[in-house]
PDB file of C-alpha atoms in Angstrom:
ATOM      1  CA  ASN A 108      57.687  50.789  87.998  1.00  0.00           C
ATOM      2  CA  ALA A 109      56.112  50.796  84.525  1.00  0.00           C
ATOM      3  CA  GLY A 110      52.517  49.912  85.537  1.00  0.00           C
ATOM      4  CA  VAL A 111      50.554  49.093  82.375  1.00  0.00           C
ATOM      5  CA  THR A 112      52.288  49.448  79.024  1.00  0.00           C
ATOM      6  CA  GLN A 113      50.926  49.065  75.506  1.00  0.00           C
ATOM      7  CA  THR A 114      52.702  48.512  72.228  1.00  0.00           C
ATOM      8  CA  PRO A 115      52.534  49.947  69.681  1.00  0.00           C
ATOM      9  CA  LYS A 116      51.383  53.494  70.443  1.00  0.00           C
ATOM     10  CA  PHE A 117      50.267  54.183  66.881  1.00  0.00           C
ATOM     11  CA  ARG A 118      49.532  51.980  63.892  1.00  0.00           C
ATOM     12  CA  VAL A 119      48.039  52.366  60.439  1.00  0.00           C
ATOM     13  CA  LEU A 120      46.652  49.279  58.716  1.00  0.00           C
ATOM     14  CA  LYS A 121      45.056  48.580  55.385  1.00  0.00           C
ATOM     15  CA  THR A 122      41.692  46.817  55.287  1.00  0.00           C
ATOM     16  CA  GLY A 123      42.182  43.077  55.621  1.00  0.00           C
ATOM     17  CA  GLN A 124      45.560  43.229  57.338  1.00  0.00           C
ATOM     18  CA  SER A 125      46.114  41.623  60.696  1.00  0.00           C
ATOM     19  CA  MET A 126      47.913  42.827  63.783  1.00  0.00           C
ATOM     20  CA  THR A 127      48.376  42.151  67.486  1.00  0.00           C
ATOM     21  CA  LEU A 128      48.350  44.715  70.260  1.00  0.00           C
ATOM     22  CA  LEU A 129      50.364  43.852  73.336  1.00  0.00           C
ATOM     23  CA  CYS A 130      49.488  44.852  76.873  1.00  0.00           C
ATOM     24  CA  ALA A 131      51.875  44.196  79.732  1.00  0.00           C
ATOM     25  CA  GLN A 132      51.501  44.892  83.449  1.00  0.00           C
ATOM     26  CA  ASP A 133      54.047  44.547  86.219  1.00  0.00           C
ATOM     27  CA  MET A 134      51.673  44.825  89.181  1.00  0.00           C
ATOM     28  CA  ASN A 135      50.838  41.101  89.402  1.00  0.00           C
ATOM     29  CA  HIS A 136      47.177  41.879  88.722  1.00  0.00           C
ATOM     30  CA  GLU A 137      44.783  39.022  88.139  1.00  0.00           C
ATOM     31  CA  TYR A 138      42.356  40.867  85.870  1.00  0.00           C
ATOM     32  CA  MET A 139      43.107  42.469  82.523  1.00  0.00           C
ATOM     33  CA  TYR A 140      40.817  44.253  80.078  1.00  0.00           C
ATOM     34  CA  TRP A 141      40.774  45.599  76.529  1.00  0.00           C
ATOM     35  CA  TYR A 142      38.592  48.602  75.678  1.00  0.00           C
ATOM     36  CA  ARG A 143      38.027  50.685  72.597  1.00  0.00           C
ATOM     37  CA  GLN A 144      37.200  54.375  72.772  1.00  0.00           C
ATOM     38  CA  ASP A 145      35.298  56.123  70.007  1.00  0.00           C
ATOM     39  CA  PRO A 146      34.053  59.736  69.980  1.00  0.00           C
ATOM     40  CA  GLY A 147      30.778  60.074  71.884  1.00  0.00           C
ATOM     41  CA  MET A 148      30.788  56.396  72.887  1.00  0.00           C
ATOM     42  CA  GLY A 149      32.924  56.348  76.001  1.00  0.00           C
ATOM     43  CA  LEU A 150      34.941  53.199  76.607  1.00  0.00           C
ATOM     44  CA  ARG A 151      33.476  49.920  75.499  1.00  0.00           C
ATOM     45  CA  LEU A 152      34.756  46.596  76.769  1.00  0.00           C
ATOM     46  CA  ILE A 153      36.014  44.263  74.044  1.00  0.00           C
ATOM     47  CA  HIS A 154      37.348  41.256  75.989  1.00  0.00           C
ATOM     48  CA  TYR A 155      38.684  40.660  79.444  1.00  0.00           C
ATOM     49  CA  SER A 156      40.493  38.062  81.503  1.00  0.00           C
ATOM     50  CA  VAL A 157      40.194  37.069  85.146  1.00  0.00           C
ATOM     51  CA  GLY A 158      43.402  35.090  85.189  1.00  0.00           C
ATOM     52  CA  GLU A 159      46.104  33.383  83.200  1.00  0.00           C
ATOM     53  CA  GLY A 160      44.604  31.137  80.541  1.00  0.00           C
ATOM     54  CA  THR A 161      41.072  32.577  80.820  1.00  0.00           C
ATOM     55  CA  THR A 162      39.257  35.093  78.629  1.00  0.00           C
ATOM     56  CA  ALA A 163      35.702  36.342  78.326  1.00  0.00           C
ATOM     57  CA  LYS A 164      33.735  38.450  75.852  1.00  0.00           C
ATOM     58  CA  GLY A 165      32.818  41.999  76.664  1.00  0.00           C
ATOM     59  CA  GLU A 166      30.361  44.365  75.043  1.00  0.00           C
ATOM     60  CA  VAL A 167      31.880  44.526  71.532  1.00  0.00           C
ATOM     61  CA  PRO A 168      33.951  41.352  70.926  1.00  0.00           C
ATOM     62  CA  ASP A 169      33.258  40.765  67.216  1.00  0.00           C
ATOM     63  CA  GLY A 170      36.302  40.997  64.979  1.00  0.00           C
ATOM     64  CA  TYR A 171      38.763  40.619  67.870  1.00  0.00           C
ATOM     65  CA  ASN A 172      40.495  37.734  69.588  1.00  0.00           C
ATOM     66  CA  VAL A 173      42.535  37.711  72.772  1.00  0.00           C
ATOM     67  CA  SER A 174      44.965  35.510  74.615  1.00  0.00           C
ATOM     68  CA  ARG A 175      46.361  35.483  78.140  1.00  0.00           C
ATOM     69  CA  LEU A 176      49.143  32.915  78.071  1.00  0.00           C
ATOM     70  CA  LYS A 177      51.113  34.689  80.778  1.00  0.00           C
ATOM     71  CA  LYS A 178      49.674  36.510  83.765  1.00  0.00           C
ATOM     72  CA  GLN A 179      51.441  39.745  82.915  1.00  0.00           C
ATOM     73  CA  ASN A 180      50.473  39.890  79.227  1.00  0.00           C
ATOM     74  CA  PHE A 181      47.156  40.290  77.448  1.00  0.00           C
ATOM     75  CA  LEU A 182      47.165  40.244  73.650  1.00  0.00           C
ATOM     76  CA  LEU A 183      44.456  41.690  71.407  1.00  0.00           C
ATOM     77  CA  GLY A 184      44.362  40.425  67.834  1.00  0.00           C
ATOM     78  CA  LEU A 185      42.656  41.735  64.735  1.00  0.00           C
ATOM     79  CA  GLU A 186      42.627  38.981  62.102  1.00  0.00           C
ATOM     80  CA  SER A 187      41.207  41.044  59.235  1.00  0.00           C
ATOM     81  CA  ALA A 188      41.088  44.739  60.039  1.00  0.00           C
ATOM     82  CA  ALA A 189      38.115  46.847  58.965  1.00  0.00           C
ATOM     83  CA  PRO A 190      37.709  50.654  58.877  1.00  0.00           C
ATOM     84  CA  SER A 191      35.111  50.295  61.665  1.00  0.00           C
ATOM     85  CA  GLN A 192      37.950  49.187  63.935  1.00  0.00           C
ATOM     86  CA  THR A 193      39.634  52.579  63.681  1.00  0.00           C
ATOM     87  CA  SER A 194      39.725  53.628  67.323  1.00  0.00           C
ATOM     88  CA  VAL A 195      41.859  54.221  70.373  1.00  0.00           C
ATOM     89  CA  TYR A 196      42.462  50.996  72.277  1.00  0.00           C
ATOM     90  CA  PHE A 197      43.098  50.944  75.998  1.00  0.00           C
ATOM     91  CA  CYS A 198      44.307  48.099  78.124  1.00  0.00           C
ATOM     92  CA  ALA A 199      43.698  48.015  81.879  1.00  0.00           C
ATOM     93  CA  SER A 200      44.497  45.742  84.781  1.00  0.00           C
ATOM     94  CA  SER A 201      43.240  45.354  88.325  1.00  0.00           C
ATOM     95  CA  GLN A 202      43.021  43.129  91.332  1.00  0.00           C
ATOM     96  CA  PRO A 203      39.567  41.722  92.148  1.00  0.00           C
ATOM     97  CA  LEU A 204      37.162  44.419  93.356  1.00  0.00           C
ATOM     98  CA  LEU A 205      39.834  47.098  93.134  1.00  0.00           C
ATOM     99  CA  THR A 206      40.625  49.999  90.820  1.00  0.00           C
ATOM    100  CA  GLN A 207      41.569  49.489  87.201  1.00  0.00           C
ATOM    101  CA  TYR A 208      44.824  51.011  86.034  1.00  0.00           C
ATOM    102  CA  PHE A 209      45.044  51.972  82.388  1.00  0.00           C
ATOM    103  CA  GLY A 210      47.783  51.899  79.806  1.00  0.00           C
ATOM    104  CA  PRO A 211      48.512  54.954  77.643  1.00  0.00           C
ATOM    105  CA  GLY A 212      46.442  53.733  74.697  1.00  0.00           C
ATOM    106  CA  THR A 213      47.077  52.670  71.103  1.00  0.00           C
ATOM    107  CA  ARG A 214      45.720  54.784  68.271  1.00  0.00           C
ATOM    108  CA  LEU A 215      44.791  52.502  65.359  1.00  0.00           C
ATOM    109  CA  THR A 216      43.716  53.695  61.931  1.00  0.00           C
ATOM    110  CA  VAL A 217      42.387  51.255  59.335  1.00  0.00           C
ATOM    111  CA  LEU A 218      42.316  52.603  55.798  1.00  0.00           C
TER     112      LEU A 218
ATOM    113  CA  ALA B 296      23.280  43.858  82.755  1.00  0.00           C
ATOM    114  CA  GLN B 297      24.620  47.129  84.078  1.00  0.00           C
ATOM    115  CA  LYS B 298      24.472  50.625  82.689  1.00  0.00           C
ATOM    116  CA  ILE B 299      25.937  54.055  83.377  1.00  0.00           C
ATOM    117  CA  THR B 300      24.245  57.265  82.259  1.00  0.00           C
ATOM    118  CA  GLN B 301      26.019  60.608  82.123  1.00  0.00           C
ATOM    119  CA  THR B 302      23.518  63.173  80.879  1.00  0.00           C
ATOM    120  CA  GLN B 303      25.851  66.169  80.641  1.00  0.00           C
ATOM    121  CA  PRO B 304      27.929  66.041  77.441  1.00  0.00           C
ATOM    122  CA  GLY B 305      29.662  69.289  78.396  1.00  0.00           C
ATOM    123  CA  MET B 306      29.975  71.573  81.407  1.00  0.00           C
ATOM    124  CA  PHE B 307      31.585  74.923  82.111  1.00  0.00           C
ATOM    125  CA  VAL B 308      32.756  76.096  85.511  1.00  0.00           C
ATOM    126  CA  GLN B 309      34.499  79.232  86.693  1.00  0.00           C
ATOM    127  CA  GLU B 310      37.934  78.748  88.181  1.00  0.00           C
ATOM    128  CA  LYS B 311      37.825  78.288  91.982  1.00  0.00           C
ATOM    129  CA  GLU B 312      34.129  77.369  91.918  1.00  0.00           C
ATOM    130  CA  ALA B 313      32.733  73.916  92.693  1.00  0.00           C
ATOM    131  CA  VAL B 314      31.096  71.737  90.032  1.00  0.00           C
ATOM    132  CA  THR B 315      28.993  68.579  90.112  1.00  0.00           C
ATOM    133  CA  LEU B 316      29.139  66.001  87.342  1.00  0.00           C
ATOM    134  CA  ASP B 317      26.127  63.709  87.221  1.00  0.00           C
ATOM    135  CA  CYS B 318      26.169  59.934  87.018  1.00  0.00           C
ATOM    136  CA  THR B 319      23.278  57.502  87.379  1.00  0.00           C
ATOM    137  CA  TYR B 320      23.606  53.770  87.176  1.00  0.00           C
ATOM    138  CA  ASP B 321      21.588  50.623  86.850  1.00  0.00           C
ATOM    139  CA  THR B 322      22.597  47.177  88.005  1.00  0.00           C
ATOM    140  CA  SER B 323      20.973  44.034  89.331  1.00  0.00           C
ATOM    141  CA  ASP B 324      23.988  43.125  91.463  1.00  0.00           C
ATOM    142  CA  PRO B 325      23.670  43.777  95.199  1.00  0.00           C
ATOM    143  CA  SER B 326      27.395  44.480  95.457  1.00  0.00           C
ATOM    144  CA  TYR B 327      29.259  46.767  93.102  1.00  0.00           C
ATOM    145  CA  GLY B 328      31.811  49.544  92.879  1.00  0.00           C
ATOM    146  CA  LEU B 329      31.572  52.956  91.280  1.00  0.00           C
ATOM    147  CA  PHE B 330      34.560  54.785  89.818  1.00  0.00           C
ATOM    148  CA  TRP B 331      35.367  58.139  88.317  1.00  0.00           C
ATOM    149  CA  TYR B 332      38.185  58.648  85.839  1.00  0.00           C
ATOM    150  CA  LYS B 333      39.650  61.791  84.299  1.00  0.00           C
ATOM    151  CA  GLN B 334      40.910  61.856  80.731  1.00  0.00           C
ATOM    152  CA  PRO B 335      42.854  65.012  79.836  1.00  0.00           C
ATOM    153  CA  SER B 336      43.546  65.984  76.242  1.00  0.00           C
ATOM    154  CA  SER B 337      46.755  63.953  76.366  1.00  0.00           C
ATOM    155  CA  GLY B 338      44.577  60.828  76.381  1.00  0.00           C
ATOM    156  CA  GLU B 339      45.552  58.869  79.472  1.00  0.00           C
ATOM    157  CA  MET B 340      42.915  57.585  81.897  1.00  0.00           C
ATOM    158  CA  ILE B 341      43.512  58.778  85.443  1.00  0.00           C
ATOM    159  CA  PHE B 342      41.691  57.180  88.376  1.00  0.00           C
ATOM    160  CA  LEU B 343      40.081  59.746  90.685  1.00  0.00           C
ATOM    161  CA  ILE B 344      37.813  58.143  93.234  1.00  0.00           C
ATOM    162  CA  TYR B 345      36.038  54.911  94.200  1.00  0.00           C
ATOM    163  CA  GLN B 346      32.802  54.176  96.093  1.00  0.00           C
ATOM    164  CA  GLY B 347      31.733  50.698  97.167  1.00  0.00           C
ATOM    165  CA  SER B 348      28.036  49.935  97.260  1.00  0.00           C
ATOM    166  CA  TYR B 349      28.183  49.000 100.939  1.00  0.00           C
ATOM    167  CA  ASP B 350      30.363  51.909 102.035  1.00  0.00           C
ATOM    168  CA  GLN B 351      28.562  53.896 104.695  1.00  0.00           C
ATOM    169  CA  GLN B 352      30.296  57.180 103.984  1.00  0.00           C
ATOM    170  CA  ASN B 353      30.733  59.091 100.759  1.00  0.00           C
ATOM    171  CA  ALA B 354      34.215  58.771  99.311  1.00  0.00           C
ATOM    172  CA  THR B 355      36.555  61.766  99.275  1.00  0.00           C
ATOM    173  CA  GLU B 356      39.989  62.238  97.698  1.00  0.00           C
ATOM    174  CA  GLY B 357      41.413  65.711  98.083  1.00  0.00           C
ATOM    175  CA  ARG B 358      39.249  68.098  96.031  1.00  0.00           C
ATOM    176  CA  TYR B 359      37.122  65.212  94.723  1.00  0.00           C
ATOM    177  CA  SER B 360      34.136  63.817  96.544  1.00  0.00           C
ATOM    178  CA  LEU B 361      31.468  61.392  95.477  1.00  0.00           C
ATOM    179  CA  ASN B 362      27.858  62.146  96.341  1.00  0.00           C
ATOM    180  CA  PHE B 363      26.522  58.599  96.567  1.00  0.00           C
ATOM    181  CA  GLN B 364      22.752  58.204  96.816  1.00  0.00           C
ATOM    182  CA  LYS B 365      22.114  54.477  96.653  1.00  0.00           C
ATOM    183  CA  ALA B 366      18.310  54.644  96.644  1.00  0.00           C
ATOM    184  CA  ARG B 367      18.372  57.028  93.697  1.00  0.00           C
ATOM    185  CA  LYS B 368      21.190  55.054  92.019  1.00  0.00           C
ATOM    186  CA  SER B 369      23.299  58.130  91.559  1.00  0.00           C
ATOM    187  CA  ALA B 370      27.029  58.695  92.089  1.00  0.00           C
ATOM    188  CA  ASN B 371      27.774  62.308  91.275  1.00  0.00           C
ATOM    189  CA  LEU B 372      31.321  63.644  91.307  1.00  0.00           C
ATOM    190  CA  VAL B 373      31.891  66.950  93.065  1.00  0.00           C
ATOM    191  CA  ILE B 374      35.060  68.898  92.288  1.00  0.00           C
ATOM    192  CA  SER B 375      35.714  71.726  94.714  1.00  0.00           C
ATOM    193  CA  ALA B 376      37.805  74.820  93.966  1.00  0.00           C
ATOM    194  CA  SER B 377      38.130  74.062  90.231  1.00  0.00           C
ATOM    195  CA  GLN B 378      41.500  74.603  88.605  1.00  0.00           C
ATOM    196  CA  LEU B 379      42.410  75.128  84.964  1.00  0.00           C
ATOM    197  CA  GLY B 380      44.048  71.712  84.994  1.00  0.00           C
ATOM    198  CA  ASP B 381      40.689  70.127  85.750  1.00  0.00           C
ATOM    199  CA  SER B 382      39.595  70.735  82.162  1.00  0.00           C
ATOM    200  CA  ALA B 383      39.168  67.223  80.787  1.00  0.00           C
ATOM    201  CA  MET B 384      36.715  64.448  80.007  1.00  0.00           C
ATOM    202  CA  TYR B 385      35.302  62.701  83.068  1.00  0.00           C
ATOM    203  CA  PHE B 386      33.978  59.154  82.972  1.00  0.00           C
ATOM    204  CA  CYS B 387      31.841  57.354  85.500  1.00  0.00           C
ATOM    205  CA  ALA B 388      32.071  53.549  85.613  1.00  0.00           C
ATOM    206  CA  ILE B 389      30.514  50.635  87.466  1.00  0.00           C
ATOM    207  CA  LYS B 390      32.094  47.305  88.291  1.00  0.00           C
ATOM    208  CA  ASN B 391      30.111  44.329  89.506  1.00  0.00           C
ATOM    209  CA  SER B 392      31.432  42.056  92.206  1.00  0.00           C
ATOM    210  CA  GLY B 393      30.664  38.786  90.510  1.00  0.00           C
ATOM    211  CA  GLY B 394      33.220  36.335  89.233  1.00  0.00           C
ATOM    212  CA  TYR B 395      33.800  38.141  85.975  1.00  0.00           C
ATOM    213  CA  GLN B 396      33.745  41.705  87.351  1.00  0.00           C
ATOM    214  CA  LYS B 397      32.734  43.382  84.146  1.00  0.00           C
ATOM    215  CA  VAL B 398      33.233  47.149  84.015  1.00  0.00           C
ATOM    216  CA  THR B 399      30.875  49.482  82.167  1.00  0.00           C
ATOM    217  CA  PHE B 400      31.672  53.119  81.404  1.00  0.00           C
ATOM    218  CA  GLY B 401      29.419  56.079  80.713  1.00  0.00           C
ATOM    219  CA  THR B 402      29.833  58.282  77.649  1.00  0.00           C
ATOM    220  CA  GLY B 403      31.606  60.987  79.624  1.00  0.00           C
ATOM    221  CA  THR B 404      31.259  64.679  80.451  1.00  0.00           C
ATOM    222  CA  LYS B 405      33.619  67.276  79.026  1.00  0.00           C
ATOM    223  CA  LEU B 406      34.455  69.827  81.692  1.00  0.00           C
ATOM    224  CA  GLN B 407      35.959  73.170  80.781  1.00  0.00           C
ATOM    225  CA  VAL B 408      37.258  75.456  83.513  1.00  0.00           C
ATOM    226  CA  ILE B 409      37.086  79.140  82.646  1.00  0.00           C
ATOM    227  CA  PRO B 410      39.711  81.531  84.048  1.00  0.00           C
TER     228      PRO B 410
END
């Protein structure tokens, strides 16, 4: 039982490059979330999804896009990476009203 | 809008003693849930405890208990009999019950357990 997985675990990008982070969950959860964690800032919600084919903006959505084409997958895209997007990215999933379960995180550095 | 405030950036506690980590919240939703997560130095987020806004009793999970005072909008985490393995960052979070169930986290408290 893998729970929530994220790929890749680490990535280094140059400014202006693009990439996609993949989140997968095997718990049949309806809701999925993408957060970024920066020192002293806690976790901030980037985008989230309440079901297949739906997405919504969180607290810090600028510079990111997401897609939820399949219930088990939630993709986070950076079209043109900037140094300000250097962070640790966490994906989470949950059922409505219940606890969120987190993936192990992706450490992204943008040079 | 909803907000979580954790006013203690860092805390120290002696091993085997109890410690309280503070969390206050603000929300306009009548129904919501409050969560505490632990993040050790390895980085993963570990769920500890949950309190629903309409729960009559304070939540408990082993050595963790949540001191929920709805009128004061506080949801403090109490860790009893601290262990060295409790040294970590602790985050309080709130989740509304509306259709889009947005979750907001506090900035965290770094707890260090002293032998």
